[in-house]
Coordinates of C-alpha atoms in Angstrom, one line a residue:
M1 CA -6.6 -106.7 -6.2
S2 CA -6.1 -108.5 -9.5
L3 CA -3.1 -108.2 -11.6
P4 CA -5.3 -106.7 -14.5
V5 CA -6.4 -103.9 -12.1
V6 CA -2.9 -103.1 -10.9
I7 CA -1.7 -102.8 -14.4
A8 CA -4.9 -100.6 -15.2
V9 CA -4.1 -98.3 -12.2
G10 CA -0.6 -97.8 -13.4
I11 CA -1.6 -96.9 -17.0
L12 CA -4.4 -94.6 -15.7
G13 CA -1.8 -93.1 -13.3
G14 CA 0.5 -92.4 -16.3
A15 CA -2.4 -90.8 -17.9
G16 CA -3.1 -88.6 -15.1
A17 CA 0.4 -87.5 -14.6
V18 CA 0.5 -86.6 -18.3
A19 CA -2.8 -84.7 -18.0
R20 CA -1.3 -82.9 -14.9
F21 CA 1.6 -81.7 -16.9
V22 CA -0.6 -80.6 -19.7
V23 CA -3.0 -78.7 -17.7
D24 CA -0.3 -77.0 -15.5
N25 CA 1.4 -75.8 -18.6
L26 CA -1.5 -74.5 -20.4
V27 CA -2.8 -72.5 -17.3
S28 CA 0.7 -71.4 -16.4
R29 CA 1.1 -70.1 -20.0
R30 CA -2.0 -68.1 -19.9
A31 CA -1.9 -66.9 -16.3
G32 CA 1.9 -66.5 -15.8
R33 CA 4.3 -68.4 -13.4
S34 CA 4.9 -66.0 -10.9
F35 CA 2.0 -67.8 -8.9
P36 CA 1.2 -71.4 -9.3
F37 CA -2.0 -71.0 -11.0
G38 CA -1.6 -74.3 -13.0
I39 CA -1.1 -76.6 -10.0
L40 CA -3.9 -74.8 -8.2
A41 CA -6.3 -75.6 -11.3
V42 CA -5.1 -79.2 -11.3
N43 CA -6.0 -79.8 -7.7
L44 CA -9.2 -78.1 -7.6
S45 CA -10.4 -79.7 -10.8
G46 CA -9.1 -83.1 -9.5
T47 CA -10.8 -82.5 -6.0
F48 CA -14.0 -81.7 -7.9
V49 CA -13.9 -84.9 -10.1
L50 CA -13.2 -86.9 -6.9
G51 CA -16.3 -85.4 -5.3
I52 CA -18.4 -86.5 -8.2
L53 CA -17.0 -90.1 -7.8
V54 CA -17.6 -90.1 -4.1
G55 CA -21.2 -88.5 -4.7
A56 CA -22.0 -91.0 -7.4
A57 CA -20.9 -93.8 -5.0
L58 CA -18.5 -95.2 -7.2
H59 CA -16.6 -97.9 -5.3
G60 CA -14.6 -101.0 -5.7
E61 CA -12.3 -101.5 -8.7
A62 CA -13.8 -98.6 -10.5
Y63 CA -13.2 -96.3 -7.8
R64 CA -9.6 -97.7 -7.6
L65 CA -8.9 -97.2 -11.2
V66 CA -10.4 -93.7 -11.6
G67 CA -10.1 -92.2 -8.2
G68 CA -6.7 -93.8 -7.1
G69 CA -5.1 -94.3 -10.7
L70 CA -6.1 -91.3 -12.7
I71 CA -7.1 -88.6 -10.4
G72 CA -4.6 -89.8 -7.6
A73 CA -1.8 -89.2 -10.2
Y74 CA -3.5 -86.2 -11.7
T75 CA -3.5 -84.2 -8.4
T76 CA -0.2 -83.1 -6.5
F77 CA 0.2 -82.5 -2.8
S78 CA 3.7 -82.4 -3.1
T79 CA 4.1 -79.8 -6.0
W80 CA 1.5 -77.7 -4.1
V81 CA 3.6 -77.5 -0.9
F82 CA 6.8 -77.3 -3.0
D83 CA 5.3 -74.2 -4.7
S84 CA 4.2 -72.8 -1.3
E85 CA 7.8 -73.2 0.1
R86 CA 9.4 -71.7 -3.2
L87 CA 7.1 -68.7 -2.7
R88 CA 8.1 -68.2 0.9
D89 CA 11.8 -68.7 0.1
E90 CA 11.4 -66.0 -2.7
G91 CA 10.3 -63.6 0.0
R92 CA 6.7 -63.8 -0.9
P93 CA 5.0 -65.3 2.2
R94 CA 1.6 -63.8 1.5
Q95 CA 1.4 -65.5 -1.8
A96 CA 2.7 -68.8 -0.1
A97 CA -0.1 -68.4 2.6
L98 CA -2.7 -67.6 -0.3
N99 CA -1.6 -70.6 -2.2
L100 CA -2.1 -72.9 0.9
G101 CA -5.2 -71.2 2.0
A102 CA -6.9 -71.0 -1.2
S103 CA -6.2 -74.6 -2.2
L104 CA -7.7 -75.9 1.1
L105 CA -10.6 -73.6 1.3
I106 CA -11.6 -73.5 -2.4
G107 CA -10.6 -77.4 -2.5
L108 CA -13.3 -78.0 0.2
A109 CA -15.8 -76.1 -1.8
A110 CA -14.8 -78.2 -4.9
I111 CA -15.4 -81.6 -3.3
W112 CA -18.7 -80.3 -1.7
L113 CA -19.7 -79.3 -5.1
G114 CA -18.4 -82.4 -6.7
R115 CA -20.3 -84.6 -4.2
T116 CA -23.5 -82.6 -4.8
V117 CA -23.1 -83.3 -8.6
G118 CA -22.3 -86.9 -8.1
T119 CA -25.2 -87.5 -5.8
A120 CA -27.7 -86.0 -8.5
L121 CA -26.4 -88.3 -11.2

């Protein structure tokens, strides 16, 4: 991988992280903060976009830039798991399980739908 690609991945990663922060806050302000709807929205939308990239057969440096840099930094496994643990620690194990399960099941649907859309492009 060339130095310009590494730098571009870093720049797009920064943009993805900022986008995650913005989307999470916008959704959380509207939906409330008792359940991590913001991170759920981030991860599901990121999964959908990644599905589009895969379905469209984006590869090579373009995939590294958008899939690895932008979408990789936009989505967040660690916050999703941390939020689930926090819900459990707060005595809300059903919401913790819902957060884990919904993210996985709807995420699989989102990646399938994204691949379908990407393939059609």
